[in-house]
CSV table of C-alpha atoms in Angstrom, one decimal:
chain,number,residue,atom,x,y,z
A,35,MET,CA,17.8,40.6,46.1
A,36,ALA,CA,15.5,43.6,46.0
A,37,ILE,CA,14.7,45.1,42.7
A,38,THR,CA,14.8,48.9,42.9
A,39,MET,CA,14.0,51.9,40.7
A,40,ASP,CA,15.7,55.3,41.5
A,41,GLY,CA,16.7,53.8,44.9
A,42,VAL,CA,13.2,52.8,45.8
A,43,GLU,CA,12.5,49.1,46.3
A,44,LEU,CA,9.7,47.8,44.1
A,45,GLY,CA,7.3,45.4,45.5
A,46,VAL,CA,3.7,44.2,45.1
A,47,LYS,CA,1.0,46.8,46.0
A,48,ILE,CA,-2.6,46.1,46.9
A,49,SER,CA,-5.6,48.4,46.7
A,50,GLU,CA,-7.8,49.1,49.7
A,51,LYS,CA,-10.6,47.1,48.2
A,52,ALA,CA,-8.3,44.1,47.7
A,53,ALA,CA,-7.1,44.4,51.3
A,54,GLU,CA,-10.7,44.4,52.5
A,55,LYS,CA,-11.4,41.2,50.6
A,56,ILE,CA,-8.3,39.6,52.0
A,57,LYS,CA,-9.5,40.4,55.5
A,58,TYR,CA,-13.0,39.1,54.6
A,59,PHE,CA,-11.6,35.8,53.3
A,60,ALA,CA,-9.2,35.4,56.2
A,61,GLU,CA,-12.0,35.9,58.7
A,62,LYS,CA,-14.0,33.2,56.9
A,63,GLU,CA,-11.0,30.9,57.4
A,64,GLY,CA,-10.7,31.8,61.0
A,65,LEU,CA,-7.5,33.9,60.7
A,66,LYS,CA,-7.3,37.0,62.8
A,67,ASP,CA,-3.7,37.9,63.4
A,68,ASN,CA,-0.9,38.4,60.9
A,69,VAL,CA,-3.4,38.1,58.1
A,70,GLY,CA,-1.9,38.0,54.6
A,71,LEU,CA,-2.2,36.9,51.1
A,72,ARG,CA,0.5,34.6,49.6
A,73,VAL,CA,0.9,35.4,45.9
A,74,ALA,CA,3.0,33.1,43.8
A,75,VAL,CA,3.5,32.4,40.1
A,76,LYS,CA,3.3,28.9,38.6
A,77,GLY,CA,3.9,27.5,35.2
A,78,GLY,CA,0.6,26.9,33.3
A,79,GLY,CA,-2.5,28.7,32.2
A,80,CYS,CA,-3.1,29.5,28.6
A,81,SER,CA,-0.2,31.9,28.3
A,82,GLY,CA,2.5,30.1,30.3
A,83,LEU,CA,2.5,31.5,33.8
A,84,THR,CA,-0.4,31.7,36.2
A,85,TYR,CA,-1.1,33.4,39.5
A,86,ASP,CA,-1.6,31.3,42.7
A,87,LEU,CA,-3.2,32.9,45.7
A,88,ALA,CA,-3.6,31.7,49.2
A,89,ILE,CA,-4.9,33.4,52.4
A,90,THR,CA,-2.4,32.6,55.1
A,91,ASP,CA,-0.9,33.8,58.4
A,92,GLN,CA,2.4,31.9,57.8
A,93,GLU,CA,5.4,34.0,56.7
A,94,ARG,CA,8.5,32.4,55.4
A,95,GLU,CA,12.0,33.7,56.1
A,96,SER,CA,12.8,34.3,52.4
A,97,ASP,CA,9.5,36.0,51.6
A,98,LYS,CA,9.2,39.5,50.2
A,99,ILE,CA,6.6,41.1,52.4
A,100,VAL,CA,4.6,44.3,51.8
A,101,GLU,CA,2.1,45.5,54.4
A,102,GLN,CA,-0.7,47.8,53.3
A,103,TYR,CA,-4.1,48.5,54.8
A,104,GLY,CA,-3.5,46.1,57.6
A,105,VAL,CA,-2.8,43.0,55.5
A,106,LYS,CA,0.5,41.5,54.3
A,107,VAL,CA,1.3,40.4,50.8
A,108,MET,CA,3.8,37.6,50.9
A,109,VAL,CA,5.8,36.7,47.8
A,110,ASP,CA,8.5,34.0,47.5
A,111,LYS,CA,11.8,34.9,46.0
A,112,LYS,CA,11.3,33.3,42.6
A,113,SER,CA,7.8,34.6,42.1
A,114,TYR,CA,8.9,38.1,43.1
A,115,ILE,CA,10.9,38.3,39.9
A,116,TYR,CA,7.7,37.9,37.9
A,117,LEU,CA,5.6,40.1,40.2
A,118,VAL,CA,7.7,43.0,41.0
A,119,GLY,CA,5.8,46.2,40.4
A,120,THR,CA,2.4,44.4,40.3
A,121,GLU,CA,-0.7,46.1,41.7
A,122,LEU,CA,-3.4,43.8,43.0
A,123,ASP,CA,-7.0,45.0,43.0
A,124,PHE,CA,-10.4,43.4,43.5
A,125,SER,CA,-13.2,43.7,41.0
A,126,ASP,CA,-16.9,42.8,41.6
A,127,GLY,CA,-18.2,44.4,38.4
A,128,LEU,CA,-20.1,43.0,35.5
A,129,ASN,CA,-17.0,41.7,33.8
A,130,GLY,CA,-16.1,39.3,36.5
A,131,LYS,CA,-15.5,39.0,40.2
A,132,GLY,CA,-12.1,38.4,41.7
A,133,PHE,CA,-8.6,39.7,42.2
A,134,ILE,CA,-7.1,41.5,39.3
A,135,PHE,CA,-3.4,41.8,38.6
A,136,GLU,CA,-1.8,44.8,36.9
A,137,ASN,CA,1.5,43.2,36.2
A,138,PRO,CA,4.0,45.4,34.3
A,139,ASN,CA,6.1,42.3,33.6
A,140,ALA,CA,3.3,40.7,31.6
A,141,LYS,CA,3.8,41.1,27.9
A,142,LYS,CA,0.7,39.1,27.1
A,143,ALA,CA,-2.3,37.7,28.9
A,144,CYS,CA,-4.9,35.1,28.1
A,145,GLY,CA,-8.6,36.1,27.5
A,146,CYS,CA,-9.7,35.3,31.0
A,147,GLY,CA,-6.8,37.2,32.5
A,148,THR,CA,-5.6,34.5,34.8
A,149,SER,CA,-2.4,33.7,33.0
A,150,PHE,CA,0.3,35.7,31.4
A,151,ALA,CA,3.6,35.5,29.6
A,152,VAL,CA,6.7,37.6,30.2
B,65,MET,CA,12.4,18.0,1.2
B,66,SER,CA,11.0,14.5,2.1
B,67,ALA,CA,13.0,11.4,2.8
B,68,TYR,CA,12.2,8.4,0.8
B,69,THR,CA,12.1,5.1,2.6
B,70,SER,CA,11.5,1.6,1.3
B,71,ALA,CA,10.5,-1.4,3.5
B,72,ASP,CA,12.2,-4.7,3.4
B,73,GLN,CA,9.2,-6.7,2.4
B,74,ASP,CA,9.8,-9.8,4.6
B,75,SER,CA,10.3,-7.6,7.6
B,76,TYR,CA,7.3,-5.6,6.8
B,77,ASP,CA,5.2,-8.7,6.4
B,78,ALA,CA,6.6,-10.1,9.7
B,79,ALA,CA,5.5,-6.9,11.5
B,80,ILE,CA,2.0,-7.1,10.2
B,81,SER,CA,1.5,-10.8,10.7
B,82,ASN,CA,3.8,-11.7,13.6
B,83,ALA,CA,6.3,-9.3,15.3
B,84,VAL,CA,9.6,-7.6,14.7
B,85,PHE,CA,11.9,-5.6,16.9
B,86,TYR,CA,13.6,-2.2,16.3
B,87,ASP,CA,16.3,-0.5,18.2
B,88,ASN,CA,14.4,2.6,19.2
B,89,SER,CA,17.1,4.1,21.5
B,90,LYS,CA,16.9,7.4,19.8
B,91,VAL,CA,13.6,8.1,21.5
B,92,GLY,CA,14.3,10.5,24.4
B,93,ARG,CA,14.0,9.1,27.9
B,94,LEU,CA,13.7,11.3,30.9
B,95,LYS,CA,13.4,10.5,34.6
B,96,ALA,CA,11.3,12.9,36.6
B,97,THR,CA,11.1,12.9,40.3
B,98,GLY,CA,9.4,15.2,42.8
B,99,GLU,CA,5.9,15.7,44.3
B,100,ASP,CA,4.9,18.3,41.7
B,101,ALA,CA,6.0,16.4,38.5
B,102,LEU,CA,2.5,15.3,37.4
B,103,ASP,CA,0.9,18.6,38.5
B,104,LEU,CA,3.4,20.6,36.4
B,105,ILE,CA,3.2,18.4,33.3
B,106,ASN,CA,-0.6,18.6,33.6
B,107,ARG,CA,-0.4,22.4,33.6
B,108,LEU,CA,1.9,22.4,30.5
B,109,SER,CA,0.2,19.8,28.3
B,110,THR,CA,-3.0,18.9,26.6
B,111,ASN,CA,-4.0,15.6,28.2
B,112,LEU,CA,-5.0,14.8,31.7
B,113,VAL,CA,-1.9,13.3,33.5
B,114,LEU,CA,-2.7,14.4,37.0
B,115,ASP,CA,-4.2,11.1,38.2
B,116,LEU,CA,-1.7,8.6,36.9
B,117,ASN,CA,-1.3,5.8,39.5
B,118,PRO,CA,1.7,3.6,39.7
B,119,GLY,CA,1.9,1.5,36.5
B,120,GLN,CA,-0.2,3.9,34.5
B,121,GLY,CA,0.8,6.3,31.7
B,122,THR,CA,-0.6,8.3,28.9
B,123,HIS,CA,0.3,10.4,25.9
B,124,THR,CA,0.1,14.2,26.0
B,125,ILE,CA,1.3,17.2,24.0
B,126,LEU,CA,3.5,20.0,25.2
B,127,THR,CA,2.2,23.1,23.4
B,128,THR,CA,3.4,26.6,23.1
B,129,ASP,CA,1.2,29.6,24.1
B,130,ARG,CA,0.3,29.8,20.4
B,131,GLY,CA,-1.1,26.3,20.6
B,132,ARG,CA,1.8,24.8,18.5
B,133,ILE,CA,3.4,21.5,19.2
B,134,LEU,CA,6.6,21.6,21.3
B,135,ASP,CA,6.6,17.8,21.5
B,136,VAL,CA,4.3,14.8,21.8
B,137,ILE,CA,5.4,12.9,25.0
B,138,HIS,CA,4.5,9.8,26.9
B,139,VAL,CA,4.4,10.1,30.7
B,140,LEU,CA,4.5,7.0,32.9
B,141,ASN,CA,4.3,6.5,36.6
B,142,THR,CA,6.6,3.7,37.7
B,143,GLY,CA,5.7,4.2,41.3
B,144,ASP,CA,9.2,5.3,42.2
B,145,HIS,CA,9.5,8.1,39.6
B,146,PHE,CA,8.1,9.2,36.3
B,147,ILE,CA,9.3,8.3,32.8
B,148,ILE,CA,8.9,10.8,30.1
B,149,LEU,CA,9.4,9.6,26.5
B,150,THR,CA,10.1,12.4,24.0
B,151,SER,CA,10.6,12.5,20.3
B,152,PRO,CA,14.0,11.5,19.1
B,153,GLY,CA,16.5,14.3,19.7
B,154,GLU,CA,14.0,16.4,21.6
B,155,GLU,CA,14.9,15.4,25.1
B,156,ASN,CA,16.9,18.5,25.9
B,157,ASN,CA,14.2,20.8,24.5
B,158,VAL,CA,11.7,19.1,26.7
B,159,ILE,CA,14.0,19.4,29.7
B,160,GLU,CA,14.5,23.2,29.0
B,161,TRP,CA,10.8,23.7,28.7
B,162,LEU,CA,10.0,22.0,32.0
B,163,ASP,CA,12.8,23.8,33.6
B,164,LYS,CA,11.5,27.2,32.3
B,165,TYR,CA,8.2,26.7,34.1
B,166,THR,CA,9.5,25.1,37.3
B,167,ILE,CA,9.3,28.0,39.7
B,168,MET,CA,8.5,26.7,43.2
B,169,GLU,CA,7.7,23.1,42.1
B,170,ASP,CA,9.4,20.1,43.5
B,171,LEU,CA,10.7,18.6,40.3
B,172,THR,CA,14.0,17.1,39.1
B,173,VAL,CA,14.5,15.9,35.6
B,174,ASP,CA,17.4,13.7,34.5
B,175,ASN,CA,18.2,12.8,30.9
B,176,LEU,CA,18.6,9.0,30.7
B,177,THR,CA,18.7,8.8,26.9
B,178,GLU,CA,22.4,8.2,26.6
B,179,ASN,CA,22.7,5.8,29.5
B,180,THR,CA,19.8,3.5,28.6
B,181,SER,CA,18.5,1.7,25.6
B,182,MET,CA,15.1,1.1,24.2
B,183,ILE,CA,13.9,-1.8,22.0
B,184,SER,CA,10.4,-1.8,20.5
B,185,ILE,CA,8.7,-5.1,19.7
B,186,ILE,CA,6.0,-4.4,17.1
B,187,GLY,CA,3.3,-6.7,15.8
B,188,PRO,CA,0.4,-8.9,16.9
B,189,ALA,CA,2.7,-11.5,18.6
B,190,SER,CA,4.7,-8.8,20.5
B,191,SER,CA,3.1,-9.7,23.8
B,192,SER,CA,3.8,-13.4,23.7
B,193,ILE,CA,7.4,-12.7,22.5
B,194,VAL,CA,8.0,-10.3,25.4
B,195,ASN,CA,6.6,-13.0,27.7
B,196,ASP,CA,9.1,-15.5,26.4
B,197,VAL,CA,12.0,-13.1,26.7
B,198,THR,CA,11.2,-11.6,30.1
B,199,GLY,CA,8.9,-14.1,31.8
B,200,ILE,CA,6.3,-11.4,32.4
B,201,ASP,CA,2.8,-11.9,31.1
B,202,ILE,CA,1.7,-8.5,29.8
B,203,SER,CA,-1.2,-9.6,27.7
B,204,ASP,CA,-3.6,-7.7,30.0
B,205,LEU,CA,-1.4,-4.6,30.3
B,206,PRO,CA,-3.5,-1.6,29.2
B,207,ALA,CA,-2.2,0.7,26.5
B,208,TYR,CA,0.4,3.2,27.7
B,209,ASN,CA,0.8,1.4,31.0
B,210,CYS,CA,4.1,0.0,32.2
B,211,THR,CA,5.6,-2.6,34.5
B,212,GLN,CA,9.1,-3.4,35.6
B,213,GLY,CA,11.1,-6.6,36.2
B,214,VAL,CA,14.5,-8.3,36.4
B,215,VAL,CA,15.6,-11.3,34.4
B,216,ASN,CA,18.9,-13.0,35.0
B,217,GLY,CA,20.2,-9.8,36.7
B,218,HIS,CA,19.0,-7.6,33.8
B,219,SER,CA,16.5,-5.0,35.0
B,220,PHE,CA,14.0,-3.5,32.5
B,221,THR,CA,10.8,-1.5,32.1
B,222,LEU,CA,8.1,-2.6,29.7
B,223,ILE,CA,5.8,-0.1,28.2
B,224,CYS,CA,2.7,-1.0,26.2
B,225,ARG,CA,2.7,1.6,23.5
B,226,PRO,CA,0.5,0.7,20.5
B,227,PHE,CA,1.9,1.4,17.0
B,228,ALA,CA,-1.4,2.6,15.6
B,229,ASP,CA,-3.5,-0.6,15.4
B,230,LEU,CA,-0.4,-2.8,15.8
B,231,PRO,CA,0.4,-3.9,19.4
B,232,SER,CA,3.8,-2.7,20.5
B,233,ILE,CA,5.9,-3.2,23.6
B,234,ASP,CA,9.0,-1.1,24.5
B,235,ILE,CA,11.7,-2.6,26.6
B,236,ILE,CA,13.8,0.1,28.4
B,237,THR,CA,17.0,-1.3,29.9
B,238,THR,CA,20.6,-0.3,30.6
B,239,ASN,CA,23.1,-0.1,27.7
B,240,GLU,CA,24.9,-3.1,29.2
B,241,SER,CA,21.7,-5.2,29.1
B,242,LYS,CA,20.6,-4.2,25.6
B,243,GLU,CA,22.6,-7.0,23.9
B,244,TYR,CA,21.1,-9.6,26.3
B,245,PHE,CA,17.6,-8.7,25.2
B,246,ILE,CA,18.5,-8.4,21.5
B,247,SER,CA,20.2,-11.8,21.7
B,248,LEU,CA,17.0,-13.4,23.2
B,249,LEU,CA,14.8,-11.7,20.7
B,250,SER,CA,17.0,-13.0,17.8
B,251,LYS,CA,17.0,-16.5,19.3
B,252,SER,CA,13.2,-16.4,19.4
B,253,GLY,CA,13.3,-15.9,15.6
B,254,THR,CA,12.1,-12.3,15.9
B,255,ARG,CA,13.4,-10.3,13.0
B,256,GLU,CA,15.1,-6.9,13.5
B,257,ILE,CA,13.9,-4.2,11.2
B,258,ASP,CA,16.0,-1.4,9.8
B,259,ASN,CA,15.3,2.4,9.9
B,260,SER,CA,13.7,2.3,6.4
B,261,THR,CA,11.3,-0.5,7.3
B,262,PHE,CA,10.4,1.2,10.5
B,263,ASP,CA,9.8,4.5,8.8
B,264,THR,CA,7.7,2.9,6.0
B,265,LEU,CA,5.6,1.1,8.7
B,266,ARG,CA,5.2,4.5,10.4
B,267,VAL,CA,4.0,6.1,7.2
B,268,GLU,CA,1.7,3.2,6.4
B,269,LYS,CA,0.2,3.5,9.9
B,270,SER,CA,-0.2,7.3,9.6
B,271,LEU,CA,2.0,8.0,12.6
B,272,PRO,CA,3.5,11.5,12.5
B,273,THR,CA,7.1,12.1,13.6
B,274,TYR,CA,8.9,15.1,14.9
B,275,GLY,CA,10.6,17.3,12.3
B,276,ARG,CA,8.4,16.2,9.5
B,277,GLU,CA,4.8,16.2,10.6
B,278,LEU,CA,5.2,17.4,14.2
B,279,GLY,CA,6.8,20.6,15.4
B,280,ASP,CA,6.1,24.2,16.2
B,281,ARG,CA,4.8,24.8,12.6
B,282,TYR,CA,1.7,22.7,13.5
B,283,ASN,CA,-1.0,22.6,16.1
B,284,PRO,CA,-2.3,19.3,17.5
B,285,LEU,CA,-5.6,19.5,15.8
B,286,GLU,CA,-4.0,19.8,12.3
B,287,ALA,CA,-1.7,16.9,13.2
B,288,GLY,CA,-4.7,14.6,14.0
B,289,LEU,CA,-3.8,14.5,17.7
B,290,ILE,CA,-7.2,15.3,19.0
B,291,GLY,CA,-7.3,12.0,20.9
B,292,SER,CA,-4.5,13.4,23.2
B,293,ILE,CA,-6.5,16.6,24.1
B,294,ASN,CA,-8.7,16.7,27.1
B,295,PHE,CA,-11.2,19.6,26.7
B,296,HIS,CA,-12.4,19.4,30.3
B,297,LYS,CA,-9.2,19.5,32.3
B,298,GLY,CA,-8.8,23.2,32.5
B,299,CYS,CA,-6.0,25.5,31.5
B,300,TYR,CA,-2.7,24.5,30.1
B,301,ILE,CA,-0.3,26.5,27.9
B,302,GLY,CA,-1.9,27.0,24.5
B,303,GLN,CA,-5.4,25.8,25.7
B,304,GLU,CA,-7.2,29.0,24.8
B,305,VAL,CA,-6.0,28.8,21.2
B,306,ILE,CA,-6.6,25.1,20.8
B,307,ALA,CA,-10.1,25.3,22.3
B,308,ARG,CA,-11.0,28.2,20.0
B,309,LEU,CA,-9.7,26.3,16.9
B,310,ASP,CA,-11.8,23.4,17.9
B,311,THR,CA,-15.0,25.3,18.8
B,312,TYR,CA,-15.0,27.4,15.7
B,313,GLN,CA,-13.7,24.7,13.4
B,314,LYS,CA,-10.8,26.9,12.3
B,315,ILE,CA,-8.4,24.2,11.3
B,316,GLN,CA,-6.6,25.3,8.2
B,317,ARG,CA,-5.0,22.0,7.1
B,318,ARG,CA,-5.0,18.3,8.0
B,319,LEU,CA,-2.5,15.5,8.1
B,320,VAL,CA,-3.5,12.9,5.6
B,321,LYS,CA,-2.1,9.7,4.2
B,322,VAL,CA,-2.0,9.4,0.4
B,323,LYS,CA,-1.3,6.7,-2.2
B,324,PHE,CA,0.5,7.7,-5.3
B,325,SER,CA,-0.5,6.4,-8.7
B,326,SER,CA,3.1,5.7,-9.6
B,327,THR,CA,6.6,6.3,-8.2
B,328,VAL,CA,7.3,10.0,-7.6
B,329,ASN,CA,10.5,11.9,-7.3
B,330,SER,CA,10.9,12.3,-3.5
B,331,GLU,CA,14.1,14.3,-3.8
B,332,ALA,CA,12.2,17.4,-4.7
B,333,ASP,CA,9.5,19.1,-2.6
B,334,CYS,CA,6.3,17.3,-3.5
B,335,VAL,CA,3.6,19.9,-3.8
B,336,LEU,CA,0.0,18.8,-4.3
B,337,MET,CA,-2.3,20.7,-6.5
B,338,LYS,CA,-6.0,20.8,-7.3
B,339,ASP,CA,-7.4,22.7,-10.3
B,340,GLY,CA,-4.1,24.6,-10.6
B,341,GLU,CA,-4.2,25.6,-6.9
B,342,GLU,CA,-1.5,24.6,-4.4
B,343,VAL,CA,-3.4,22.6,-1.7
B,344,GLY,CA,-0.7,20.8,0.3
B,345,ASN,CA,2.6,19.1,0.5
B,346,ILE,CA,4.1,15.7,1.3
B,347,THR,CA,6.2,15.4,4.4
B,348,SER,CA,7.1,11.7,4.4
B,349,PHE,CA,7.3,9.0,1.8
B,350,GLY,CA,7.3,5.3,2.0
B,351,PHE,CA,7.5,2.5,-0.5
B,352,LEU,CA,5.8,-0.9,-0.1
B,353,PRO,CA,7.7,-3.3,-2.5
B,354,GLY,CA,5.2,-6.1,-2.2
B,355,ALA,CA,2.3,-4.0,-3.2
B,356,GLY,CA,4.4,-1.8,-5.5
B,357,GLU,CA,2.9,1.2,-3.8
B,358,THR,CA,4.4,4.5,-2.9
B,359,ILE,CA,2.6,6.2,0.0
B,360,GLY,CA,3.1,9.4,1.9
B,361,LEU,CA,2.0,11.6,4.7
B,362,GLY,CA,1.3,15.3,4.2
B,363,TYR,CA,-0.6,18.3,5.1
B,364,ILE,CA,-3.6,19.3,2.9
B,365,LYS,CA,-5.8,22.4,3.1
B,366,ASN,CA,-8.9,21.5,5.1
B,367,ALA,CA,-11.3,22.1,2.2
B,368,PHE,CA,-9.4,19.5,0.1
B,369,ALA,CA,-8.8,16.9,2.8
B,370,GLU,CA,-11.4,14.4,1.8
B,371,VAL,CA,-10.8,10.7,1.6
B,372,GLY,CA,-11.0,9.5,-2.0
B,373,SER,CA,-10.0,12.9,-3.4
B,374,THR,CA,-7.3,12.8,-6.1
B,375,LEU,CA,-4.7,15.5,-6.2
B,376,ASN,CA,-2.2,16.4,-8.9
B,377,ILE,CA,1.5,16.7,-8.3
B,378,SER,CA,3.4,19.8,-9.1
B,379,ASN,CA,6.1,19.2,-11.8
B,380,ASP,CA,5.0,15.6,-12.3
B,381,SER,CA,2.1,15.3,-14.7
B,382,GLU,CA,2.4,11.5,-14.9
B,383,SER,CA,1.5,10.9,-11.2
B,384,SER,CA,-1.4,11.7,-8.9
B,385,ALA,CA,-2.0,11.2,-5.2
B,386,GLU,CA,-5.2,9.8,-3.7
B,387,ILE,CA,-6.1,10.7,-0.1
B,388,ILE,CA,-6.8,7.4,1.7
B,389,SER,CA,-7.2,8.4,5.3
B,390,ILE,CA,-7.1,11.4,7.7
B,391,SER,CA,-4.5,10.8,10.4
B,392,GLN,CA,-5.8,10.3,14.0
B,393,MET,CA,-2.8,9.0,15.9
B,394,PHE,CA,-4.6,8.7,19.2
B,395,GLY,CA,-8.1,8.2,18.0
B,396,PRO,CA,-11.0,10.5,17.4
B,397,GLY,CA,-11.1,12.3,20.7
B,398,GLU,CA,-13.8,13.0,23.1
B,399,ASP,CA,-17.5,13.1,22.2
């Protein structure tokens, strides 16, 4: 079931920089077509829920898929509930290198930012 | 308020010198199946459970994101499925907790507590008694490991689960087979102990129990459970808080065992004082009739938790309590 606001379906957005990095990692893994990032939520991490990322070209029938900047973000149905409205960026600044989640559902995050609570 | 328990002296002596058995069926028993069972429990608890091979098991603590104790559990790999032992009455809370964090994982948890029974054989002779009863030599079975068998059509699981420094073996079997094993244990001359004796043994051995010394008011370091925390395994719920408390030595209180100078009134809250300041409280009492000693477990402010220290008792000027040990249920932890 899609989650909407004012009739607009909410999904997971990615920044151009994140998309570039996804393409970069996909190329390193030998993937050229249908390149995407599978984003999931798992129990664990300091705060209770943690993000799980995988470069893939395999879509699943029940996936929520958003395509931006030439890459797909694939989210399974259950994880979608925790990720709806999330914006994914990539940082390579002094405070750390990696994907960054701006998740509006997260009420609390751990110090390293890799886990959250809703 | 603390419950007062008194041991039956003959039973207590038998546990220390030989072995006794106790109907421990109130301990929660869950059956977990699925490829992701260990991975999920590893992500939700303090100890390393990821690499448990068939027959192996360990203790671990489910903690909240505030680093408080949800429950202390034992996880065992039978080869076919995983057994999770919970604190008495906490099985449904553990199921709900696991279910809450099961998102994409392959995990099914069944509550077997009502449909099975558990008998604990406690004492130095427990291994040889279990051998006589089941025909299985478990003298070399490592702590927290398990094995399974069938005797005269009665299937069972044996779990080696030390009772502090006393050897202890749990027999898990069906409710129908429970009387068969109790009958064999009785015929072997093994004495059955009652709740009061079991609880006094527990206090004497500084073993915390849920609802008194364990629960979401306490963190594992305060409860002396550092031996069940793996500081190298990576993230789990509450890890950040627990690591910070350990690194910066921010523990506010510690679980200790005390010996009272005389019998105290356990019906009232027993508050411990030092120089007029409230420094702790007693959570469990026990009475050893042979020694004539009243003992207790309780939480004491860290600055006052020193072995040998004597504390006064609020509203009882006749008695005092001497700290005789700091609780460490699973040992001192990693170096």
